[in-house]
Structure formats: C-alpha cells, structure tokens
XYZ file of C-alpha atoms in Angstrom:
629
model
C 70.212 -18.995 62.917
C 70.963 -21.229 65.941
C 68.100 -23.731 66.249
C 68.253 -26.911 68.391
C 67.154 -30.337 67.169
C 63.639 -31.702 67.674
C 62.982 -34.950 69.544
C 61.319 -37.958 67.938
C 58.226 -37.587 70.144
C 57.813 -33.917 69.203
C 58.121 -34.710 65.506
C 55.475 -37.467 65.681
C 53.094 -35.188 67.584
C 53.620 -32.419 65.001
C 52.960 -34.834 62.128
C 49.675 -35.880 63.715
C 48.667 -32.235 64.199
C 49.555 -31.313 60.617
C 47.621 -34.217 59.112
C 44.555 -33.578 61.269
C 44.414 -29.876 60.383
C 41.922 -29.287 57.555
C 42.406 -25.866 55.895
C 39.364 -23.754 55.022
C 40.523 -23.549 51.403
C 43.182 -25.988 50.208
C 45.777 -24.413 47.926
C 48.228 -27.318 48.210
C 47.555 -30.400 46.127
C 46.798 -33.692 47.858
C 49.904 -35.721 48.597
C 52.231 -32.708 48.517
C 54.016 -30.915 51.357
C 52.286 -31.367 54.724
C 49.352 -33.377 53.366
C 51.930 -36.115 52.753
C 52.599 -38.084 56.004
C 56.243 -38.594 55.017
C 57.054 -34.985 54.115
C 58.241 -33.896 57.567
C 60.502 -36.955 57.823
C 61.906 -36.259 54.352
C 63.347 -32.894 55.426
C 67.099 -33.344 55.705
C 67.674 -30.707 58.384
C 66.674 -31.451 61.968
C 66.731 -27.713 62.627
C 63.960 -27.247 60.060
C 61.864 -29.936 61.755
C 62.333 -28.282 65.158
C 61.303 -24.868 63.837
C 58.149 -26.314 62.246
C 57.292 -28.156 65.469
C 57.618 -24.909 67.446
C 55.312 -23.060 65.055
C 52.643 -25.774 64.978
C 52.637 -25.815 68.775
C 51.411 -22.188 68.794
C 47.918 -23.459 67.924
C 46.522 -20.262 66.351
C 46.281 -20.691 62.565
C 46.749 -16.997 61.719
C 49.784 -16.642 63.994
C 51.325 -19.817 62.538
C 50.841 -18.478 59.007
C 52.324 -15.070 59.860
C 55.329 -16.510 61.726
C 56.046 -19.088 58.986
C 55.792 -16.402 56.309
C 58.280 -14.160 58.121
C 60.777 -16.962 58.754
C 60.501 -18.211 55.160
C 61.401 -14.768 53.831
C 64.389 -14.530 56.209
C 65.621 -18.009 55.329
C 65.274 -17.286 51.608
C 67.626 -14.319 52.033
C 70.118 -16.589 53.826
C 69.889 -19.116 50.998
C 70.484 -16.431 48.356
C 73.589 -15.268 50.244
C 75.092 -18.652 51.227
C 73.660 -20.945 48.502
C 73.299 -23.652 51.162
C 70.605 -26.202 50.046
C 69.527 -26.625 53.685
C 68.221 -23.066 53.735
C 66.281 -23.714 50.509
C 64.518 -26.732 52.065
C 63.743 -24.676 55.160
C 62.388 -21.665 53.222
C 60.250 -23.908 51.000
C 58.794 -25.872 53.944
C 57.987 -22.710 55.907
C 56.290 -21.105 52.885
C 54.155 -24.242 52.447
C 53.290 -24.156 56.164
C 52.167 -20.524 55.818
C 49.932 -21.472 52.877
C 48.426 -24.434 54.774
C 47.487 -22.425 57.876
C 46.471 -19.171 56.157
C 42.731 -18.534 56.797
C 40.444 -18.184 53.776
C 39.396 -14.660 54.768
C 42.965 -13.441 55.393
C 43.869 -10.770 52.785
C 47.554 -11.800 52.559
C 46.808 -15.356 51.443
C 47.969 -14.624 47.876
C 51.234 -13.180 49.248
C 51.956 -16.486 51.000
C 51.569 -18.357 47.714
C 53.801 -15.791 46.034
C 56.460 -16.369 48.714
C 56.685 -20.027 47.699
C 57.142 -18.878 44.087
C 59.931 -16.538 45.251
C 61.710 -19.421 46.976
C 61.662 -21.503 43.792
C 62.785 -18.458 41.809
C 65.788 -18.055 44.121
C 66.557 -21.733 43.582
C 66.465 -21.241 39.814
C 68.749 -18.193 39.990
C 71.359 -20.320 41.743
C 71.038 -23.721 40.027
C 69.403 -22.715 36.681
C 67.377 -25.926 36.959
C 64.339 -26.299 34.688
C 62.160 -27.825 37.430
C 62.717 -24.875 39.760
C 61.878 -22.442 36.958
C 58.628 -24.273 36.121
C 57.647 -24.460 39.801
C 58.267 -20.721 40.202
C 56.037 -19.911 37.227
C 53.306 -22.300 38.403
C 53.152 -20.908 41.955
C 53.315 -17.294 40.795
C 50.383 -17.890 38.446
C 48.467 -19.618 41.265
C 49.105 -16.617 43.509
C 47.723 -14.306 40.828
C 44.614 -16.469 40.436
C 44.048 -16.485 44.202
C 44.321 -12.695 44.352
C 41.864 -12.206 41.504
C 39.417 -14.715 42.901
C 39.436 -13.168 46.363
C 38.990 -9.661 44.968
C 36.071 -10.603 42.758
C 34.435 -12.910 45.279
C 34.339 -10.156 47.890
C 33.807 -6.958 45.899
C 31.980 -7.770 42.656
C 28.916 -9.771 41.673
C 29.918 -12.641 39.417
C 28.877 -11.759 35.815
C 27.185 -14.172 33.477
C 29.577 -15.633 30.876
C 27.776 -13.936 27.996
C 28.199 -10.545 29.704
C 31.960 -10.898 30.004
C 34.150 -8.612 27.824
C 35.780 -11.307 25.710
C 38.569 -9.039 24.470
C 40.143 -8.960 27.946
C 42.031 -12.109 28.913
C 42.417 -10.838 32.462
C 38.626 -10.538 32.777
C 38.205 -14.099 31.540
C 40.687 -15.396 34.091
C 39.061 -13.295 36.811
C 35.733 -14.910 36.048
C 37.257 -18.389 36.104
C 39.081 -17.769 39.396
C 36.030 -16.256 41.054
C 33.929 -19.223 39.972
C 36.361 -21.597 41.639
C 36.660 -19.489 44.796
C 32.890 -19.330 45.244
C 32.463 -23.076 44.921
C 32.724 -24.798 48.287
C 34.388 -28.172 48.652
C 30.965 -29.804 48.985
C 29.800 -28.345 45.661
C 32.863 -29.605 43.842
C 32.486 -33.065 45.375
C 28.805 -33.147 44.405
C 29.591 -32.163 40.815
C 32.376 -34.708 40.461
C 30.328 -37.517 42.028
C 27.089 -37.425 40.122
C 26.547 -34.281 38.095
C 29.442 -34.144 35.668
C 27.368 -32.274 33.089
C 27.422 -29.136 35.249
C 31.206 -29.221 35.472
C 31.413 -30.047 31.756
C 29.302 -26.978 30.953
C 31.476 -24.798 33.187
C 34.686 -26.002 31.494
C 33.138 -25.603 28.051
C 32.074 -22.023 28.777
C 35.555 -21.187 30.075
C 37.134 -22.609 26.920
C 34.776 -20.638 24.676
C 35.574 -17.411 26.508
C 39.306 -17.972 26.068
C 38.829 -18.901 22.402
C 36.753 -15.778 21.830
C 39.401 -13.636 23.481
C 42.170 -15.161 21.327
C 40.180 -14.561 18.124
C 38.977 -11.030 18.825
C 42.245 -9.667 20.224
C 44.464 -10.833 17.380
C 45.476 -7.329 16.347
C 45.855 -5.858 19.816
C 47.657 -8.492 21.895
C 51.103 -10.093 21.557
C 51.117 -13.567 20.026
C 52.570 -15.071 23.212
C 49.574 -13.961 25.279
C 47.122 -15.210 22.672
C 48.939 -18.555 22.616
C 48.700 -18.694 26.397
C 44.952 -18.124 26.245
C 44.534 -20.832 23.601
C 46.577 -23.293 25.657
C 44.314 -22.679 28.634
C 41.261 -23.202 26.414
C 42.734 -26.479 25.178
C 43.328 -27.619 28.772
C 39.709 -26.867 29.671
C 38.471 -28.792 26.635
C 40.744 -31.751 27.383
C 39.100 -32.106 30.782
C 35.660 -31.512 29.275
C 36.172 -34.471 26.895
C 36.353 -36.847 29.867
C 33.040 -35.492 31.197
C 31.065 -35.380 27.935
C 28.365 -38.031 28.157
C 26.320 -37.602 24.942
C 27.222 -37.597 21.228
C 26.247 -33.920 21.035
C 28.654 -32.883 23.806
C 31.453 -35.067 22.419
C 30.893 -33.499 18.998
C 31.092 -29.998 20.473
C 34.311 -30.635 22.371
C 36.154 -32.375 19.512
C 35.139 -29.579 17.118
C 36.291 -26.908 19.553
C 39.637 -28.627 20.145
C 40.110 -28.777 16.374
C 39.334 -25.077 15.970
C 41.598 -24.076 18.889
C 44.486 -25.993 17.331
C 43.697 -24.461 13.948
C 44.039 -20.960 15.407
C 47.266 -22.019 17.131
C 48.601 -23.340 13.831
C 47.741 -20.074 12.073
C 49.859 -18.242 14.666
C 52.841 -20.597 15.010
C 52.665 -22.893 11.939
C 53.431 -25.780 14.273
C 53.125 -29.193 12.633
C 51.894 -30.654 15.939
C 49.001 -28.150 16.058
C 48.154 -28.900 12.416
C 48.081 -32.676 12.971
C 46.158 -32.283 16.230
C 43.510 -30.156 14.544
C 43.003 -32.734 11.786
C 42.809 -35.575 14.309
C 40.235 -33.798 16.512
C 38.010 -32.840 13.568
C 38.063 -36.415 12.242
C 37.062 -37.627 15.733
C 34.126 -35.201 15.613
C 33.057 -36.630 12.242
C 33.227 -40.173 13.610
C 31.002 -39.152 16.530
C 28.443 -37.608 14.157
C 28.444 -40.571 11.774
C 28.118 -43.090 14.595
C 25.213 -41.176 16.147
C 22.980 -40.407 13.171
C 24.150 -39.413 9.710
C 20.874 -37.599 8.993
C 20.809 -35.580 12.213
C 20.728 -31.805 11.800
C 22.463 -31.356 15.169
C 25.870 -31.924 13.613
C 27.087 -29.271 11.170
C 29.243 -31.638 9.143
C 29.618 -29.176 6.266
C 31.663 -26.834 8.445
C 33.927 -29.708 9.501
C 34.353 -30.876 5.897
C 35.404 -27.368 4.849
C 37.874 -27.006 7.713
C 39.333 -30.460 7.063
C 39.777 -29.645 3.373
C 41.626 -26.474 4.350
C 43.822 -28.153 6.981
C 44.729 -31.099 4.732
C 45.759 -28.641 2.022
C 47.976 -26.772 4.482
C 49.423 -30.092 5.631
C 50.135 -30.974 2.004
C 52.330 -27.883 1.806
C 54.117 -29.173 4.920
C 54.582 -32.802 3.820
C 54.039 -32.683 0.035
C 52.301 -36.040 0.438
C 49.738 -36.634 -2.321
C 47.474 -38.362 0.219
C 46.967 -35.025 1.989
C 46.110 -33.237 -1.265
C 43.680 -36.021 -2.218
C 42.088 -35.837 1.251
C 41.610 -32.093 0.798
C 39.822 -32.729 -2.511
C 37.718 -35.505 -0.960
C 36.429 -33.404 1.950
C 35.784 -30.452 -0.352
C 33.550 -32.711 -2.474
C 31.774 -33.945 0.665
C 30.982 -30.358 1.624
C 29.662 -29.494 -1.840
C 27.341 -32.498 -1.617
C 25.643 -30.820 1.361
C 25.357 -27.312 -0.120
C 22.454 -25.864 -2.072
C 23.322 -25.302 -5.738
C 23.115 -21.687 -6.777
C 23.986 -20.333 -3.343
C 26.925 -17.997 -2.924
C 28.685 -20.515 -0.680
C 28.290 -23.264 -3.307
C 29.808 -21.016 -5.985
C 32.755 -20.113 -3.801
C 33.474 -23.677 -2.647
C 33.035 -25.124 -6.171
C 35.673 -22.733 -7.493
C 37.972 -23.610 -4.583
C 37.539 -27.308 -5.441
C 38.370 -26.511 -9.065
C 41.542 -24.835 -7.819
C 42.456 -27.935 -5.799
C 41.896 -30.166 -8.832
C 43.997 -27.831 -10.980
C 46.790 -28.045 -8.442
C 46.473 -31.845 -8.371
C 46.724 -31.917 -12.170
C 49.835 -29.754 -12.026
C 51.446 -32.061 -9.450
C 50.670 -35.102 -11.618
C 52.187 -33.340 -14.619
C 55.383 -32.574 -12.703
C 55.651 -36.156 -11.433
C 55.253 -37.486 -14.973
C 57.937 -35.077 -16.163
C 60.463 -36.133 -13.527
C 59.695 -39.835 -14.022
C 59.879 -39.501 -17.842
C 56.290 -40.715 -18.312
C 54.841 -39.568 -21.665
C 51.723 -37.417 -21.342
C 48.557 -38.993 -22.758
C 46.169 -36.537 -24.418
C 42.994 -38.154 -23.077
C 42.221 -40.337 -20.101
C 45.451 -39.506 -18.260
C 45.260 -38.484 -14.578
C 46.296 -34.938 -15.503
C 43.541 -34.490 -18.093
C 40.996 -36.171 -15.794
C 41.656 -33.605 -13.065
C 41.578 -30.741 -15.568
C 38.252 -31.875 -17.040
C 36.728 -32.323 -13.577
C 37.937 -28.856 -12.556
C 36.353 -27.355 -15.672
C 33.068 -29.121 -14.852
C 33.015 -27.618 -11.361
C 33.763 -24.161 -12.754
C 30.896 -24.535 -15.238
C 28.566 -25.660 -12.430
C 29.594 -22.733 -10.237
C 29.157 -20.088 -12.933
C 25.895 -21.446 -14.351
C 24.285 -21.690 -10.929
C 25.466 -18.266 -9.812
C 24.014 -14.879 -10.666
C 27.197 -12.857 -10.214
C 30.203 -13.927 -8.145
C 31.616 -11.498 -5.625
C 34.866 -9.753 -6.555
C 37.201 -12.048 -4.527
C 35.453 -15.146 -5.915
C 35.657 -13.776 -9.456
C 39.388 -13.119 -9.084
C 39.962 -16.639 -7.810
C 37.853 -17.999 -10.679
C 40.022 -16.200 -13.240
C 43.158 -17.453 -11.521
C 41.949 -21.070 -11.677
C 40.990 -20.675 -15.340
C 44.450 -19.361 -16.111
C 46.094 -22.189 -14.154
C 44.100 -24.768 -16.122
C 45.296 -23.285 -19.419
C 48.911 -23.416 -18.228
C 48.585 -27.055 -17.152
C 46.506 -28.302 -20.037
C 48.105 -26.623 -23.039
C 51.460 -25.896 -24.581
C 52.806 -22.459 -25.419
C 49.435 -21.364 -26.810
C 47.708 -22.353 -23.561
C 50.251 -20.367 -21.564
C 49.658 -17.264 -23.703
C 45.919 -17.664 -23.095
C 46.516 -17.982 -19.346
C 48.665 -14.828 -19.248
C 45.943 -12.958 -21.144
C 43.322 -14.161 -18.612
C 45.471 -12.985 -15.686
C 46.082 -9.571 -17.236
C 42.390 -9.060 -18.112
C 41.446 -9.874 -14.532
C 44.003 -7.351 -13.270
C 42.640 -4.609 -15.523
C 39.064 -5.300 -14.406
C 39.915 -5.466 -10.704
C 38.946 -2.273 -8.853
C 41.884 -2.465 -6.425
C 45.275 -2.615 -8.104
C 47.223 -2.846 -4.826
C 45.637 -5.583 -2.716
C 46.370 -9.214 -1.905
C 44.218 -10.671 -4.721
C 45.783 -8.376 -7.327
C 49.304 -9.107 -6.053
C 48.690 -12.859 -6.312
C 47.199 -12.496 -9.803
C 50.207 -10.445 -10.929
C 52.527 -13.137 -9.553
C 50.582 -15.860 -11.411
C 51.026 -13.906 -14.627
C 54.773 -13.720 -13.940
C 54.899 -17.463 -13.255
C 53.056 -18.004 -16.543
C 55.874 -16.141 -18.283
C 58.366 -18.426 -16.516
C 56.555 -21.494 -17.904
C 56.597 -19.941 -21.349
C 60.337 -19.271 -21.110
C 61.027 -22.849 -20.044
C 59.119 -24.157 -23.040
C 60.645 -21.807 -25.602
C 64.154 -21.660 -24.055
C 64.319 -18.153 -25.482
C 66.622 -15.655 -23.710
C 64.132 -12.879 -24.475
C 61.333 -14.813 -22.756
C 63.579 -15.468 -19.761
C 64.472 -11.794 -19.414
C 60.778 -10.924 -19.696
C 59.993 -13.480 -16.969
C 62.692 -12.066 -14.670
C 61.369 -8.536 -15.106
C 57.809 -9.658 -14.318
C 58.956 -11.673 -11.282
C 60.990 -8.812 -9.826
C 58.050 -6.409 -10.137
C 55.452 -8.808 -8.743
C 57.484 -10.137 -5.800
C 57.845 -6.637 -4.323
C 54.068 -6.111 -4.281
C 53.448 -9.661 -3.087
C 55.624 -9.229 0.012
C 53.629 -6.106 0.927
C 50.218 -7.801 0.847
C 50.755 -11.530 1.514
C 51.933 -13.115 4.752
C 55.371 -14.805 4.562
C 53.890 -18.281 5.012
C 51.533 -17.786 2.045
C 54.256 -16.172 -0.069
C 56.540 -19.215 0.168
C 55.253 -20.968 -2.965
C 55.702 -17.791 -5.021
C 59.188 -17.052 -3.703
C 60.097 -20.639 -4.586
C 59.227 -19.940 -8.224
C 61.433 -16.842 -8.155
C 64.381 -18.898 -6.891
C 63.817 -21.621 -9.495
C 63.648 -19.130 -12.364
C 66.859 -17.319 -11.417
C 68.603 -20.643 -10.753
C 67.485 -21.894 -14.167
C 68.872 -18.827 -15.930
C 72.274 -19.174 -14.261
C 72.655 -22.941 -14.785
C 71.029 -23.483 -18.209
C 73.710 -24.326 -20.773
C 71.544 -23.397 -23.753
C 71.129 -19.787 -22.579
C 74.729 -18.672 -23.029
C 73.601 -15.787 -25.232
C 72.295 -14.059 -22.101
C 74.817 -11.475 -20.944
C 77.160 -12.615 -18.168
C 76.178 -9.777 -15.843
C 72.516 -10.836 -16.122
C 73.392 -14.497 -15.518
C 75.558 -13.725 -12.485
C 72.936 -11.378 -11.069
C 70.388 -14.184 -11.364
C 72.851 -16.555 -9.711
C 73.270 -14.274 -6.696
C 69.506 -13.700 -6.439
C 68.977 -17.480 -6.520
C 71.695 -17.998 -3.888
C 70.144 -15.450 -1.510
C 66.617 -16.756 -2.098
C 67.539 -20.426 -1.537
C 69.341 -19.425 1.681
C 66.209 -17.623 2.839
C 63.871 -20.489 1.911
C 65.696 -23.295 3.764
C 64.979 -21.504 7.063
C 61.342 -20.750 6.204
C 58.794 -22.446 8.482
C 56.716 -23.294 5.400
C 59.575 -25.229 3.794
C 58.918 -28.979 3.849
C 61.709 -31.536 4.060
C 61.373 -32.349 0.351
C 61.664 -28.689 -0.617
C 64.526 -28.134 1.821
C 66.515 -30.978 0.239
C 66.053 -29.426 -3.213
C 67.030 -25.979 -1.918
C 70.166 -27.288 -0.181
C 71.260 -29.181 -3.291
C 70.734 -26.048 -5.402
C 72.730 -24.059 -2.840
C 75.572 -26.556 -3.112
C 75.571 -26.316 -6.890
C 75.590 -22.506 -6.813
C 78.319 -22.468 -4.164
C 80.532 -24.423 -6.544
C 79.676 -22.755 -9.857
C 79.032 -19.194 -8.700
C 81.240 -18.762 -5.628
C 83.904 -21.308 -6.548
C 83.864 -22.733 -3.019
C 83.895 -26.578 -3.203
C 84.067 -26.983 0.590
C 80.916 -24.928 1.099
C 79.274 -26.880 -1.742
C 80.204 -30.174 -0.051
C 78.772 -28.989 3.279
C 75.478 -27.936 1.658
C 75.087 -31.295 -0.091
C 75.791 -33.135 3.176
C 73.130 -31.008 4.864
C 70.741 -32.198 2.161
C 71.787 -35.810 2.884
C 71.139 -35.363 6.614
C 67.775 -33.756 5.875
C 66.883 -36.713 3.636
C 67.754 -39.084 6.468
C 65.401 -37.245 8.850
C 62.637 -36.967 6.245
C 62.768 -40.694 5.459
C 62.243 -41.590 9.123
C 58.952 -39.662 9.121
C 57.381 -42.365 6.930
C 56.139 -45.495 8.691
C 55.788 -47.492 5.464
C 58.914 -49.093 4.050
C 57.559 -48.524 0.543
C 57.207 -44.775 1.145
C 60.734 -44.677 2.543
C 62.089 -46.356 -0.594
C 60.173 -43.916 -2.800
C 61.681 -41.020 -0.886
C 65.200 -42.408 -1.285
C 64.669 -43.140 -4.967
C 63.502 -39.592 -5.577
C 66.897 -38.261 -4.438
C 69.083 -40.996 -5.896
C 71.586 -38.393 -7.101
C 72.629 -37.196 -3.625
C 75.251 -39.906 -2.836
C 77.060 -39.307 -6.125
C 76.892 -35.546 -5.588
C 78.330 -35.915 -2.072
C 81.265 -37.953 -3.420
C 81.909 -35.509 -6.278
C 81.793 -32.456 -4.005
C 84.092 -34.129 -1.490
C 86.688 -34.879 -4.174
C 86.378 -31.312 -5.532
C 86.998 -30.045 -1.989
C 90.339 -31.968 -1.984
C 89.260 -34.379 0.753
C 91.409 -37.477 1.051
C 90.005 -40.678 -0.420
C 88.922 -42.312 2.901
C 86.952 -39.158 3.800
C 85.297 -39.021 0.387
C 84.384 -42.722 0.566
C 83.032 -42.236 4.093
C 80.782 -39.376 2.942
C 79.629 -41.454 -0.028
C 78.748 -44.422 2.207
C 76.998 -42.133 4.667
C 74.926 -40.667 1.855
C-alpha cells in the first residue's frame, strides 16, 4: 500500500473539517477518535493521515463512509498477515471515520461499528491484551444494539413496557435500543437539563424488565445470560440513583438494587453481591426512617425479612455472631409489623424460633470450646431457648392450622431445641419428634423430608458423642449414610454444606477417638477415608467460610498423618491452614477481633512445627515454619 505523506496545511484543514462535521447520530463518545482535536496528530503514521485527508476531501458523507469501511477491512487483513502495529492504527482510524460519516438512515451503519470491533479482535488475537479484548466486546455489543434499534425503529411500533414479553432478554434489549434510537439529541438534552424524572422513570422501567426476565427465565436460560441481564439492570439502577429526587424514588431504587444483588448472590454465591445487597437494603431503610416512620408508602416489613435472610446467609459465610444477631433483630422487627394470627406471622415466628435455636446452639458450642460451665437458668443458651419456645407458643396459639412446610419446620425447630436444651433424654425426645414428623409427612422423598431425616441422623450423632458408645456411633453412621444420599438429591449443594460438614465430623470422630478402640478396624478405616474425602470436598466448597476451611485443613493434615502415613502431606495441609488463618485475620478491621481469631487457633503454630519435624525437615526449616505460623 504505497501512500505518500500529507502536508501540514492539508492535515490542519482536515482537522477543521472533521471537528466541524456533526453526525446525524453520534455513535462515538465525546473526546474519542475524531471528536478529539488531537487524535489526527496522535496517529504515528503519516501515510494514515494522508489517506484520511484524501477521504475527507471527497465531501460526500456516504462515499466517505463506504470508502473508509473498504480500506479499513483491507488494512485489517494486512495487519493480521504482517502484525505491523502501523496497520492496526490505520484500520482502527478508518473504521472510526466510517462510523462518524455513516448517515443515520444508511442500513450498513451497524456493519461499520462491527468493523471496529473486528479490528480490536484482530489486535487481541495477536497481542492477547485485555484492553483489546474488552474493546472488541464493547463495540460488538454496540453494533448489535444499533442493528436492533434501527430494525425496530423502522419496522415495528414501540410496545409499552408492560406489554413486553419479559421472558425474552433479546426483546428487552430491543425495546431499550429502540427507545434510545427514537430519542433525538434535543429530547435527551431536554431530559438531562430539567426533567430528570422522565429519564429516571425510563431507566427504572428498563431495570425492572431486565430483573423480571432474570427471575422468570431461571430454568430456561444459562446462568451467564441471566447474570448479564442482572448486571445491565444494576447499571440502569446505578444511574437512576443519581436522578432520584424524592424519598419514594430513592427507596424504590435502593430496594431494587438490593433485590438484584440478592438474585445475583443466589446464582453465584459471591460475597460481594451478598454485602452489596445488605448495604443497599439498609440504605433503603434509612431513607424510609428519615422520611416518615409511619408512612405506608414504604414496605419496611419486606425489607426486614430480606435483611434477616441475607444476614443469616452472611453468617454462614463469615461465622460472625454479629451477623446472626442482626438476622434475629430484623426478624423481630418484621414480626412487630405483622398481624398476629395471620399465616405470615405464624411462618415468620417459627423462622425466628429457628434462628434463636441456632443462636443457642452456637453459644453452647462456644462455651464448650472455652470450657465455660453451663448454667441451668439465666445463661445465654437457656435465654435463647426460652425465647424460641415463647415464639413457637405464640405462633401455634394464634394459628388455626399451619401449612405442611411450616409444620415440618416447626417440628424441626422443636427437635433442635430438645437437642440443645437437654442431655441424652432430650436428644431421644428430639429424635422421636423428627421421626414422628417424617411418618406424618405426605411426601417421603422431598426436600423437607430429606432435611428432617438428616436432622434425625445428626441427633443420633449428638447422642453418640454424649454416650461414647460404639453401638451409638455405628447407628449414627448408618443413619448419616442413608440420609446424605437423599439429601444430595433434593437440596442444592450450597444448602447441603452444613449437613455434609456433620457427616465429615462424625466419621473423623470415629477414626480419631481413642476411647472407641472396640470398633472394628475396617469400620474405623472406612470412616477415616470417608472423612478424608469429605474434608477434601468441603475446603473447595463456595459455602465454606475461612473459619470452617481452617478446621477442615487441620483435620486433613491430621488424617494425612494418621491414616495415610504421609507426614509431608500433613505438613503442607497444616501450612495451608496457617495461610488461610493469615488471610482470614486480615478481613477484620478491629484489632480485638483479630486477636480473638488468632487465639481461637492457638494450636496451629505448634502443629506446624510438629508436622515439619515429622516430615524430617531440617531444624532451620522447622523453626522458620513455626515462626511463620
């Protein structure tokens, strides 16, 4: 391609022409490409400048666009063959020139945008640079939007948002693109100058359509496409927040952002989505409380319920008692707004009782590990148990007849309270409650029945730990093995984590307990291998918190030494636990919380030193690992 150089005068004249040309529809952002006065000067090749000057001198916009498009495609092929960066700059500049001069009515306008995406894609194929890849995706998506908008704007009447088929993401995007295409530059300027509420409403409607599509197409669309739709909804809402001018609109947007992030969390179990949902919902509450606490415009009960749910899920991510207490607090707030005797009150009261039972169980475990003697009355554990029983009594007395799912949950909570509050007799009562509920349940192979069967098996594990009887342990293993198979069929992996954890603990206990030597060796070693496989599975589970992962890694190290006889593998697992502890400690901003975290795992440094010596490391290496831990 033999092209002469352009003179300084020609370049200045071309720059003036480019800046004075106002396209009918601008597809290039302000300050980019030829809308930037310095862009032509920034091109490294004088041949590129000369070619652009020749094209601009033609004068006819359509001919300029067609010629630039053709030359960009040719130059892209040269770049792919020679990998010369000069050809990339030339192909990119010519594609941008074709976009700038393409008339609004010209049917190939989307193809010109796609050509720019192809240029960036060729760049990525050669350099594998992230920026080129992102630019290629962005311009290809813009080309698709332009094509949809042009098609709809010219061939179809624009439907009302409520008439749109929400299960089709393409239809939602079509509607959004057509809306933009049909808005002239004057309309957009008018909206942005003085009538932001109209633009806010438009963005809010777009977000709701995308949210509706993501919810209703859960079973028919891949998760990646649903995530894409939710991300677009979140972007619309983020812009809508800046335009919301009243407490009511701010409330709506913050609530919607919280619900979008909640759906995203349910799909990806991302901690960022979980935290973002909680933060947005709390912002919505602050807006409502600052406006008017007695206003009926703000449905605070719905927010309280969602916050209670999200804090409970976050507790299973952080195992921070503050999150569990926040879940209980917001659940109580919601019950304060509900009418006693209603079905919703019954259901939420039993859920609160379940939260309190779980809180009592956590307190009991903390007291056990910290060697705090249990007080029969007035202790935190008994306080939570008594409060849970009060809520159960209120729910049952105010209700005519709970629905089947609520009744199953009620029986589960009652059984849990007996396990927490009593000794071996309480555990026997709990197991009897679980088994009665299973017999009365009409569906023996559903999620509720599978969870109830697993709770009965866990009750047998508690009984075995109290009695230390080999017979009870074998009974517990048999019940766990039967229930875990059904649980995996009916419960999602994220929800099954807490049950699988109990399975691993029980098998680990059987293999390591010194007072259970009367159990046959083949049974003990089978339990050891089951525990080893289960711990290995759990450390990679998305539901596994840092605290749980440290425990699992330490247990893996212990089993690697005692079961496999591999001290080097045991040392590596313990050091992984040490590294995980280091990362988990940094998540706490309070120095006191960091010290509590370190104190909880005080045994790790000594274990690292012992495993290193067992692995025949030299003394300096062992000391180094000890100091690191």
